[in-house]
Coordinates of C-alpha atoms and ligand atoms in Angstrom, one line a residue:
M1 CA 135.8 57.8 57.1
K2 CA 139.3 58.5 56.0
Y3 CA 142.7 57.2 58.0
D4 CA 146.1 57.7 57.5
V5 CA 146.7 54.0 58.7
T6 CA 144.3 50.9 58.7
V7 CA 145.3 47.7 60.2
I8 CA 143.6 44.3 59.1
G9 CA 143.7 41.7 62.0
S10 CA 143.8 42.6 65.8
G11 CA 146.5 39.9 67.0
P12 CA 149.7 40.8 68.6
G13 CA 151.1 42.1 65.3
G14 CA 147.9 44.2 64.3
Y15 CA 147.0 45.7 67.6
V16 CA 150.6 46.5 68.3
A17 CA 151.1 48.3 65.0
A18 CA 147.8 50.2 65.5
I19 CA 149.1 51.4 68.9
R20 CA 152.6 52.5 67.6
A21 CA 150.8 54.2 64.5
A22 CA 148.6 56.2 66.9
Q23 CA 151.5 57.1 69.1
L24 CA 153.3 58.6 66.1
G25 CA 150.2 60.8 65.5
L26 CA 148.5 58.7 62.6
K27 CA 144.8 58.6 62.4
T28 CA 144.3 54.8 62.9
A29 CA 141.7 52.3 62.1
L30 CA 141.8 48.5 63.2
I31 CA 139.6 45.9 61.7
E32 CA 138.8 42.7 63.2
K33 CA 136.3 40.0 62.1
Y34 CA 135.8 38.3 65.4
S35 CA 133.9 39.7 68.3
T36 CA 137.0 40.0 70.6
L37 CA 140.4 41.6 69.8
G38 CA 143.7 40.0 70.4
G39 CA 143.8 37.4 67.6
T40 CA 145.0 33.8 67.9
C41 CA 147.5 34.5 70.7
L42 CA 145.1 36.1 73.1
N43 CA 142.1 34.1 72.3
V44 CA 143.2 30.7 71.4
G45 CA 147.0 30.6 71.5
C46 CA 149.8 32.0 73.8
I47 CA 147.7 33.0 76.7
P48 CA 145.2 30.2 77.1
S49 CA 147.7 27.5 76.5
K50 CA 150.0 29.1 79.2
A51 CA 147.1 29.4 81.5
L52 CA 146.4 25.7 81.3
L53 CA 150.1 24.8 81.3
D54 CA 150.4 26.6 84.8
S55 CA 147.3 24.9 86.2
S56 CA 148.4 21.5 85.1
E57 CA 151.8 22.1 86.4
H58 CA 150.3 22.9 89.9
F59 CA 148.4 19.8 89.7
H60 CA 151.4 17.7 88.8
N61 CA 153.5 19.2 91.7
A62 CA 150.7 18.6 94.2
L63 CA 150.4 15.1 92.9
H64 CA 154.0 14.0 92.8
N65 CA 156.5 16.6 94.5
F66 CA 154.6 18.1 97.5
K67 CA 155.3 14.9 99.5
E68 CA 158.9 15.4 98.9
H69 CA 158.7 18.9 100.1
G70 CA 157.0 17.9 103.3
I71 CA 153.6 18.8 102.4
D72 CA 150.9 16.0 103.1
I73 CA 147.6 16.6 101.3
P74 CA 144.7 14.1 100.4
T75 CA 145.2 13.0 96.7
P76 CA 144.3 15.9 94.6
Q77 CA 141.6 15.7 91.8
V78 CA 141.5 17.5 88.6
N79 CA 138.5 19.9 88.2
L80 CA 138.7 20.4 84.5
P81 CA 135.8 22.7 84.1
Q82 CA 137.2 24.9 86.8
M83 CA 140.6 24.8 85.0
I84 CA 139.0 25.7 81.7
K85 CA 136.8 28.5 83.3
R86 CA 139.9 30.1 85.0
K87 CA 141.6 29.9 81.5
S88 CA 138.6 31.6 80.0
E89 CA 138.6 34.4 82.6
V90 CA 142.4 34.9 82.0
V91 CA 141.6 35.4 78.3
S92 CA 138.6 37.7 79.0
Q93 CA 140.8 40.1 81.2
T94 CA 143.6 40.1 78.7
V95 CA 141.3 40.9 75.8
A96 CA 139.5 43.5 77.8
G97 CA 143.0 45.1 78.2
I98 CA 143.3 45.5 74.5
N99 CA 139.8 47.2 74.2
F100 CA 141.2 49.7 76.8
L101 CA 144.4 50.3 74.9
M102 CA 142.5 51.0 71.7
K103 CA 140.4 53.7 73.5
K104 CA 143.4 55.2 75.3
N105 CA 145.2 55.4 72.0
K106 CA 142.1 56.8 70.2
I107 CA 142.1 54.0 67.5
D108 CA 138.8 53.3 65.7
V109 CA 137.9 49.6 66.0
H110 CA 135.7 48.3 63.1
Q111 CA 134.1 44.8 63.7
G112 CA 133.8 42.8 60.3
V113 CA 135.8 41.2 57.5
G114 CA 138.1 43.5 55.8
S115 CA 138.5 43.3 52.2
F116 CA 140.5 45.4 49.6
V117 CA 138.2 47.2 47.1
T118 CA 141.2 49.2 45.8
A119 CA 144.5 49.9 47.3
N120 CA 143.0 52.9 49.2
Q121 CA 139.5 51.6 49.9
I122 CA 138.7 48.7 52.4
K123 CA 135.2 47.3 52.8
I124 CA 134.1 46.0 56.1
T125 CA 131.5 43.3 56.2
A126 CA 129.8 42.7 59.6
A127 CA 128.4 39.4 60.7
D128 CA 124.9 40.4 59.9
G129 CA 125.9 41.2 56.0
T130 CA 126.0 45.0 56.4
S131 CA 128.9 46.8 55.0
T132 CA 130.7 49.9 55.3
T133 CA 133.8 51.2 53.1
I134 CA 136.6 53.1 54.6
E135 CA 139.4 55.2 52.8
T136 CA 143.0 54.8 53.8
D137 CA 146.3 56.1 52.8
K138 CA 148.5 53.0 54.1
T139 CA 147.3 49.5 55.1
I140 CA 148.9 47.0 57.3
I141 CA 147.8 43.3 56.7
A142 CA 148.1 41.2 60.0
T143 CA 145.6 38.6 59.3
G144 CA 147.8 35.8 61.0
S145 CA 147.6 32.0 60.4
K146 CA 145.3 28.9 60.9
P147 CA 146.3 25.4 61.6
I148 CA 147.3 22.9 58.8
I149 CA 144.7 20.1 58.2
L150 CA 145.8 16.9 56.6
P151 CA 143.2 16.0 54.0
T152 CA 143.2 12.4 55.0
V153 CA 142.8 13.3 58.7
P154 CA 139.1 14.2 59.1
Y155 CA 139.0 17.2 61.4
D156 CA 135.6 16.9 63.1
K157 CA 136.6 19.3 66.1
K158 CA 135.3 16.5 68.6
R159 CA 137.5 13.6 68.5
I160 CA 140.1 14.7 65.8
I161 CA 140.9 18.4 67.2
T162 CA 143.5 21.2 66.7
S163 CA 144.9 23.5 69.5
T164 CA 141.7 25.5 69.4
E165 CA 139.5 22.5 70.7
A166 CA 142.3 21.2 72.8
L167 CA 142.0 24.5 75.0
N168 CA 138.3 23.7 75.7
M169 CA 138.1 19.9 76.3
P170 CA 134.8 18.5 77.8
E171 CA 136.8 15.9 79.7
V172 CA 140.4 14.7 80.6
P173 CA 141.1 12.2 77.7
K174 CA 142.2 8.8 78.8
S175 CA 144.6 8.7 75.7
M176 CA 145.5 11.2 72.9
I177 CA 147.5 10.7 69.8
I178 CA 149.5 13.8 68.8
I179 CA 150.4 14.2 65.2
G180 CA 153.4 16.5 65.0
G181 CA 156.1 16.7 67.8
G182 CA 156.5 20.4 67.5
V183 CA 155.7 23.3 70.0
I184 CA 151.9 22.9 70.0
G185 CA 152.0 19.1 70.4
M186 CA 154.5 19.4 73.3
E187 CA 152.7 22.3 75.1
L188 CA 149.4 20.9 74.9
G189 CA 150.5 17.4 75.3
S190 CA 152.2 18.4 78.6
V191 CA 148.9 19.8 79.9
Y192 CA 147.0 16.5 79.3
G193 CA 149.8 14.4 80.1
R194 CA 150.1 16.0 83.5
L195 CA 146.4 15.4 84.1
G196 CA 146.8 11.9 83.4
T197 CA 146.3 11.3 79.7
K198 CA 148.4 8.6 77.9
I199 CA 150.2 10.9 75.3
T200 CA 151.5 9.0 71.9
V201 CA 153.6 11.4 69.8
V202 CA 153.7 10.7 66.0
E203 CA 156.5 12.7 64.5
F204 CA 157.7 12.7 60.8
L205 CA 161.3 13.6 61.6
D206 CA 163.6 12.0 64.1
G207 CA 163.1 13.9 67.1
L208 CA 161.0 16.5 69.0
I209 CA 160.9 20.3 68.4
P210 CA 163.2 19.6 65.2
T211 CA 163.8 23.3 64.3
M212 CA 165.6 23.8 67.4
D213 CA 169.2 22.6 68.5
K214 CA 169.1 19.0 68.5
T215 CA 170.3 18.8 72.2
M216 CA 167.0 20.4 73.3
G217 CA 164.8 17.9 71.6
K218 CA 166.6 14.9 73.1
E219 CA 166.4 16.4 76.7
L220 CA 162.9 17.4 76.3
Q221 CA 162.2 13.7 75.3
K222 CA 163.8 12.2 78.4
V223 CA 161.6 14.5 80.5
L224 CA 158.3 13.8 78.7
A225 CA 158.9 10.0 78.9
K226 CA 159.1 10.3 82.6
I227 CA 155.3 11.6 82.5
G228 CA 154.3 8.8 80.3
F229 CA 154.7 10.1 76.7
S230 CA 155.6 7.6 74.1
F231 CA 157.2 8.4 70.8
H232 CA 157.0 7.2 67.2
F233 CA 159.7 9.2 65.3
K234 CA 160.2 8.8 61.5
H235 CA 156.7 8.0 61.1
K236 CA 154.6 9.5 58.4
V237 CA 150.8 9.7 59.2
L238 CA 148.8 8.4 56.5
D239 CA 145.2 8.8 57.6
A240 CA 142.8 8.6 60.6
K241 CA 139.4 7.9 61.1
V242 CA 136.8 8.0 64.1
E243 CA 135.2 4.6 65.2
G244 CA 132.6 5.4 67.8
E245 CA 134.5 7.0 70.7
E246 CA 137.9 6.1 69.3
V247 CA 140.4 7.6 66.8
V248 CA 142.4 5.3 64.6
V249 CA 145.6 6.7 63.1
R250 CA 147.6 4.8 60.5
A251 CA 151.2 5.9 60.0
E252 CA 154.1 4.4 58.0
N253 CA 157.5 3.7 59.6
E254 CA 160.9 4.0 58.1
K255 CA 160.7 0.3 56.9
G256 CA 157.5 1.0 55.1
E257 CA 155.3 -1.0 57.7
I258 CA 152.1 0.5 58.6
V259 CA 151.5 1.2 62.3
E260 CA 147.9 1.4 63.7
L261 CA 147.5 3.5 66.7
R262 CA 144.2 3.9 68.7
A263 CA 143.2 6.8 71.2
D264 CA 140.0 8.5 72.5
Y265 CA 141.4 11.9 70.9
C266 CA 143.7 13.0 68.3
L267 CA 145.4 16.4 68.2
L268 CA 146.5 17.6 64.9
S269 CA 149.6 19.8 65.3
I270 CA 151.7 19.8 62.0
G271 CA 152.0 23.4 61.8
R272 CA 150.2 26.5 60.7
K273 CA 149.5 28.3 57.4
P274 CA 149.0 31.9 56.6
Y275 CA 145.4 33.2 56.5
T276 CA 144.2 35.5 53.6
A277 CA 140.9 34.2 52.8
G278 CA 138.3 37.0 52.2
L279 CA 141.0 39.8 52.2
G280 CA 140.5 40.3 48.4
L281 CA 144.4 40.3 47.7
E282 CA 143.3 39.5 44.1
N283 CA 141.3 42.6 43.7
I284 CA 144.5 44.7 43.8
G285 CA 147.2 42.3 42.6
I286 CA 149.0 41.7 46.0
K287 CA 151.4 38.7 45.5
T288 CA 151.7 35.7 47.7
D289 CA 154.5 32.9 47.7
N290 CA 154.4 29.1 47.1
K291 CA 153.3 28.8 50.8
G292 CA 150.5 31.2 50.5
R293 CA 152.4 34.0 52.5
V294 CA 152.0 37.7 51.6
E295 CA 155.2 38.6 49.9
V296 CA 157.1 41.7 51.5
N297 CA 160.4 43.5 50.7
D298 CA 162.9 44.5 53.5
H299 CA 160.4 47.3 54.6
L300 CA 157.8 44.7 55.0
E301 CA 156.0 46.6 52.1
T302 CA 154.0 44.3 49.6
N303 CA 154.3 44.6 45.8
V304 CA 151.5 47.1 46.2
K305 CA 153.0 50.6 47.4
G306 CA 151.6 51.6 50.7
I307 CA 150.5 48.3 51.6
Y308 CA 152.5 46.3 54.3
A309 CA 152.1 42.9 55.9
I310 CA 153.3 41.6 59.3
G311 CA 153.3 38.6 61.5
D312 CA 152.3 35.0 60.8
V313 CA 150.9 35.9 57.3
I314 CA 154.3 36.6 56.1
K315 CA 157.5 34.7 56.0
G316 CA 159.6 33.9 59.2
A317 CA 159.0 32.4 62.7
M318 CA 155.2 32.3 63.7
L319 CA 155.6 33.9 67.0
A320 CA 153.7 36.8 68.9
H321 CA 156.8 38.8 69.7
K322 CA 158.0 38.5 66.1
A323 CA 154.6 39.9 65.0
E324 CA 154.8 42.6 67.4
E325 CA 158.4 43.8 66.4
E326 CA 157.1 44.0 62.9
G327 CA 154.1 45.9 63.9
V328 CA 156.3 48.7 65.4
F329 CA 158.7 48.5 62.5
V330 CA 156.0 49.1 59.9
A331 CA 154.2 51.9 61.9
E332 CA 157.7 53.7 62.2
T333 CA 158.5 53.1 58.6
I334 CA 155.1 54.7 57.6
A335 CA 156.0 57.6 59.9
G336 CA 159.2 58.0 58.1
Q337 CA 161.6 56.7 60.7
K338 CA 164.4 53.9 59.9
P339 CA 163.7 51.0 62.2
H340 CA 165.5 47.8 62.3
I341 CA 164.7 44.2 63.3
N342 CA 167.5 41.7 64.1
Y343 CA 165.6 38.5 63.3
L344 CA 168.6 36.1 64.4
L345 CA 167.8 37.5 68.0
I346 CA 164.0 36.7 68.1
P347 CA 164.1 34.0 70.9
G348 CA 162.1 31.0 70.6
V349 CA 160.4 29.4 73.9
V350 CA 158.6 26.1 74.5
Y351 CA 156.6 26.5 77.9
T352 CA 156.8 22.8 78.7
W353 CA 158.5 21.9 82.2
P354 CA 161.4 22.2 81.9
E355 CA 161.0 25.2 79.7
V356 CA 163.0 25.3 76.5
A357 CA 164.4 28.6 75.3
A358 CA 166.9 29.7 72.5
V359 CA 168.3 32.5 70.6
G360 CA 170.7 32.6 67.8
Y361 CA 172.3 29.8 65.7
T362 CA 171.8 26.0 66.6
E363 CA 174.7 23.8 66.6
E364 CA 173.5 22.2 63.5
E365 CA 173.4 25.6 61.6
L366 CA 176.9 26.4 62.6
K367 CA 178.2 23.0 61.6
A368 CA 176.3 23.4 58.2
S369 CA 177.7 26.9 57.7
G370 CA 181.4 25.7 58.3
K371 CA 181.8 28.2 61.1
A372 CA 184.5 27.2 63.7
Y373 CA 182.8 27.3 67.3
K374 CA 183.2 26.0 70.8
V375 CA 180.5 24.7 73.1
G376 CA 180.1 25.3 76.8
S377 CA 177.4 23.6 78.7
F378 CA 176.2 23.4 82.4
P379 CA 173.6 20.9 83.7
F380 CA 171.0 22.2 86.1
K381 CA 171.7 19.2 88.4
A382 CA 174.9 21.1 89.5
S383 CA 172.9 24.2 90.2
G384 CA 172.2 24.8 94.1
R385 CA 169.1 26.9 93.2
A386 CA 167.7 23.9 90.9
R387 CA 168.4 21.4 93.8
A388 CA 166.6 23.6 96.2
S389 CA 163.5 23.7 94.1
M390 CA 163.8 20.2 92.8
D391 CA 164.2 21.2 89.2
L392 CA 167.3 19.2 88.2
D393 CA 166.3 18.3 84.6
G394 CA 168.2 20.1 81.7
L395 CA 171.1 22.2 80.8
V396 CA 172.4 25.3 79.3
K397 CA 174.5 25.2 76.1
V398 CA 176.4 28.1 74.8
L399 CA 177.9 28.3 71.3
A400 CA 180.7 30.9 70.9
D401 CA 183.0 31.7 68.0
A402 CA 186.2 29.7 68.3
K403 CA 188.4 32.7 67.4
T404 CA 186.7 35.8 68.8
D405 CA 184.6 34.2 71.8
E406 CA 181.5 36.0 70.7
I407 CA 178.4 34.2 71.6
L408 CA 176.5 32.9 68.6
G409 CA 173.8 30.9 70.2
V410 CA 172.3 29.9 73.4
H411 CA 170.0 26.9 74.1
M412 CA 168.5 26.2 77.5
I413 CA 166.2 23.6 78.7
G414 CA 165.4 23.9 82.4
P415 CA 163.5 25.9 85.1
R416 CA 162.4 29.4 84.2
T417 CA 164.5 29.4 81.0
A418 CA 161.5 31.4 79.2
D419 CA 162.7 34.2 81.4
M420 CA 166.4 33.5 81.5
I421 CA 166.8 33.7 77.7
A422 CA 166.4 37.6 77.9
E423 CA 169.8 37.8 79.2
A424 CA 171.3 36.0 76.3
V425 CA 169.3 38.2 74.0
V426 CA 170.9 41.3 75.5
A427 CA 174.4 39.7 75.4
M428 CA 173.9 38.9 71.9
E429 CA 172.5 42.2 70.8
F430 CA 175.7 43.8 72.4
R431 CA 177.9 41.1 70.7
A432 CA 179.2 40.0 74.1
S433 CA 181.9 37.4 74.3
A434 CA 181.2 34.3 76.4
E435 CA 183.9 35.5 78.7
D436 CA 182.0 38.9 79.1
I437 CA 179.0 37.1 80.7
A438 CA 181.4 34.6 82.6
R439 CA 183.0 37.9 84.3
M440 CA 179.7 39.2 85.3
S441 CA 178.2 38.6 88.8
H442 CA 175.0 36.6 88.9
A443 CA 173.1 36.4 92.1
H444 CA 173.5 33.3 94.1
P445 CA 171.6 31.2 94.3
T446 CA 169.7 31.8 91.0
F447 CA 169.1 29.6 87.7
T448 CA 170.9 32.4 85.9
E449 CA 174.3 31.3 87.4
S450 CA 173.9 28.3 85.0
F451 CA 174.0 30.7 82.1
K452 CA 177.3 32.1 83.5
E453 CA 178.7 28.7 84.2
A454 CA 178.0 27.6 80.6
C455 CA 179.7 30.8 79.4
L456 CA 182.7 29.8 81.7
A457 CA 182.8 26.4 80.1
A458 CA 182.7 27.9 76.7
T459 CA 185.4 30.4 77.4
Q460 CA 188.3 28.4 78.8
N461 CA 186.6 25.2 79.9
R462 CA 186.7 26.6 83.4
A463 CA 183.1 26.1 84.9
L464 CA 183.3 26.4 88.5
H465 CA 180.6 23.9 89.9
I466 CA 181.3 20.9 87.5
Ligands
FAD1 P1 146.9 36.5 64.7 O1 147.1 36.6 66.1 O2 146.5 35.2 64.0 O3 145.7 37.5 64.4 C1 145.2 37.7 63.1 C2 143.8 38.3 63.3 O4 143.4 38.8 62.1 C3 142.6 37.2 63.9 O5 142.1 38.0 65.1 C4 141.6 37.1 62.7 O6 140.3 37.0 63.2 C5 141.9 38.4 61.9 N1 141.8 38.5 60.6 C6 141.8 37.7 59.6 N2 141.4 38.0 58.3 C7 140.7 39.0 58.6 C8 139.9 39.9 57.8 N3 139.9 39.8 56.5 N4 139.4 41.0 58.2 C9 139.3 41.3 59.7 N5 140.1 40.6 60.5 C10 140.8 39.3 60.0 N6 153.5 32.5 70.0 C11 154.4 33.0 70.9 O7 155.2 33.9 70.7 N7 154.3 32.5 72.2 C12 153.5 31.6 72.5 O8 153.5 31.1 73.8 C13 152.6 31.0 71.6 N8 151.7 30.2 71.8 C14 150.9 29.7 71.0 C15 149.9 28.6 71.4 C16 149.2 28.1 70.5 C17 148.1 27.1 70.7 C18 149.0 28.8 69.1 C19 147.9 28.3 68.0 C20 149.8 29.7 68.8 C21 150.7 30.2 69.8 N9 151.7 31.3 69.4 C22 152.7 31.6 70.3 C23 151.8 31.9 68.1 C24 151.1 33.2 68.2 O9 149.7 33.0 68.4 C25 151.1 33.8 66.6 O10 152.4 33.8 66.1 C26 150.6 35.2 66.8 O11 149.1 35.3 67.2 C27 150.6 35.9 65.4 O12 150.0 37.1 65.4 P2 149.4 37.8 64.3 O13 149.1 39.4 64.5 O14 150.3 37.7 63.0 O15 148.2 37.0 63.9
NAI2 P1 155.6 23.1 64.4 O1 156.1 23.6 63.2 O2 156.2 23.6 65.7 O3 155.6 21.4 64.5 C1 154.9 20.7 63.7 C2 155.7 19.4 63.6 O4 154.9 18.4 62.9 C3 157.0 19.3 63.1 O5 158.1 18.6 63.9 C4 157.0 18.5 61.7 O6 158.0 17.7 61.4 C5 155.7 17.6 62.1 N1 154.9 17.1 60.9 C6 154.5 17.7 59.9 N2 153.8 17.0 59.0 C7 153.7 15.7 59.5 C8 153.1 14.4 59.4 N3 152.2 14.4 58.3 N4 153.2 13.4 60.2 C9 153.7 13.6 61.3 N5 154.6 14.8 61.8 C10 154.3 15.7 61.0 O7 154.0 23.4 64.4 P2 152.8 23.4 65.6 O8 153.3 22.7 66.7 O9 151.5 23.1 64.9 O10 152.8 25.0 65.8 C11 152.6 26.0 64.9 C12 153.3 27.2 65.3 O11 152.8 27.9 66.2 C13 154.9 27.0 65.7 O12 155.7 26.8 64.6 C14 155.0 28.3 66.5 O13 155.6 29.1 65.5 C15 153.7 28.7 67.0 N6 153.6 28.3 68.3 C16 154.4 28.9 69.2 C17 154.3 28.6 70.7 C18 155.5 29.2 71.6 O14 156.1 30.2 71.0 N7 155.6 28.9 72.7 C19 153.5 27.7 71.2 C20 152.5 27.1 70.2 C21 152.7 27.4 68.8

């Protein structure tokens, strides 16, 4: 078996790279060690978490908001096994779609662990121990990432869990300690918080989702506090232990005091690390950096010619759409094209409710760089559409160049901002000024008017509805 391109790992980076390579006429193989395709994103990440977020949001609305809308129903009950079953069906259907795409594009799928023998030979070891070796001209490493585990927090997959177990809980926890106030913690915390779990967040830094613009974390904290979240910021987790059916977490606060927290579950969500185990990088001398990420140059090529790497296993945001863009980029590079990725314009979204979405620079980054900027913001409570749907929390914040008015960053927390951020990405890709957006018609009444209003505010401080 000889291929033009072999992709190792079938997540959103790998399977998209394989499709693009096949579209470009390259004979392509895809190696995946798990029994299903789609990687973290489809099996234990983006898709199942969004399925549970949607279900739990429906429950929350039925319990708290239907009455106000004039819908009287008996008190709704959570049927967690059914919620998890629906989530699993969504995953199966999505994964089946990838199998179809592989067949359609005539990509050979090999099941097993891929490992380098030489730069042009990859051994595939199946679960039953049998192995085959394939020849390849070029290889794309797309082996993704795994959760980071604190050595002093014994991860037993039962009481002390990661996102993978949190997507398959046997019961709705009465209480849950979440270590890490980042994206996974807030999304999965929202799922169980809405179902009635008492959530306690322990975060090392001084706010939630700390890599995003600080205004977003502050707003999100207010909303999550309304559904019963409590927060311990500037707390460093020291250790944890399981005592019967309870987890005891010890953390140290700013003053050096030890705080002891108890709950029936503890979710560890302190980030993810690149996954390269079993790949045999050492067999051919592929370099990794001090965080274990495969090192790549501007063409995403490793130090070994003809071997590329993409997605979570390399530097940059650990996002499915970033991995996808890189998959296309490498396939096109191999085919002799000259593709380009604008990393500044890869949006970030947190699928809580309200959703948080952002693109471009944060205010903190602009301050640190010394760039002169202006800010325009618009609260959803001033939006007619948001009043109609009872989604009054949040705001849109636009950062624009003080001299040229070019949009430098857009940060939104509010209803459907995950979808709304696309307009900001387009605007910034075409280097729009805040005034450009302010002068474009936005359908009324829509949530998108809030982006226009924030741009009006940034342009000449002339928002119309505040
Ligand atoms: P992965 O998806 O991790 O895929 C890597 C694949 O490689 C795996 O299937 C693995 O089995 C396989 N593999 C590894 N080593 C080998 C080997 N030697 N041989 C063969 N196969 C191998 N991102 C978003 O953009 N939006 C979201 O909403 C979102 N939600 C998330 C929710 C959760 C709970 C989690 C955990 C992550 C979420 N992410 C989200 C992040 C997203 O899942 C990752 O950024 C994305 O999956 C990375 O894609 P990838 O192709 O680089 O790797
Ligand atoms: P994260 O990096 O988003 O957040 C981790 C948090 O843990 C940080 O706020 C950090 O300060 C804190 N932390 C680290 N060590 C700590 C300690 N010892 N004690 C207390 N707090 C500590 O990581 P997370 O949430 O695990 O998610 C991993 C990645 O998965 C994300 O960075 C993101 O790339 C991806 N993801 C994306 C989603 C999306 O796009 N909607 C959804 C879920 C995950």
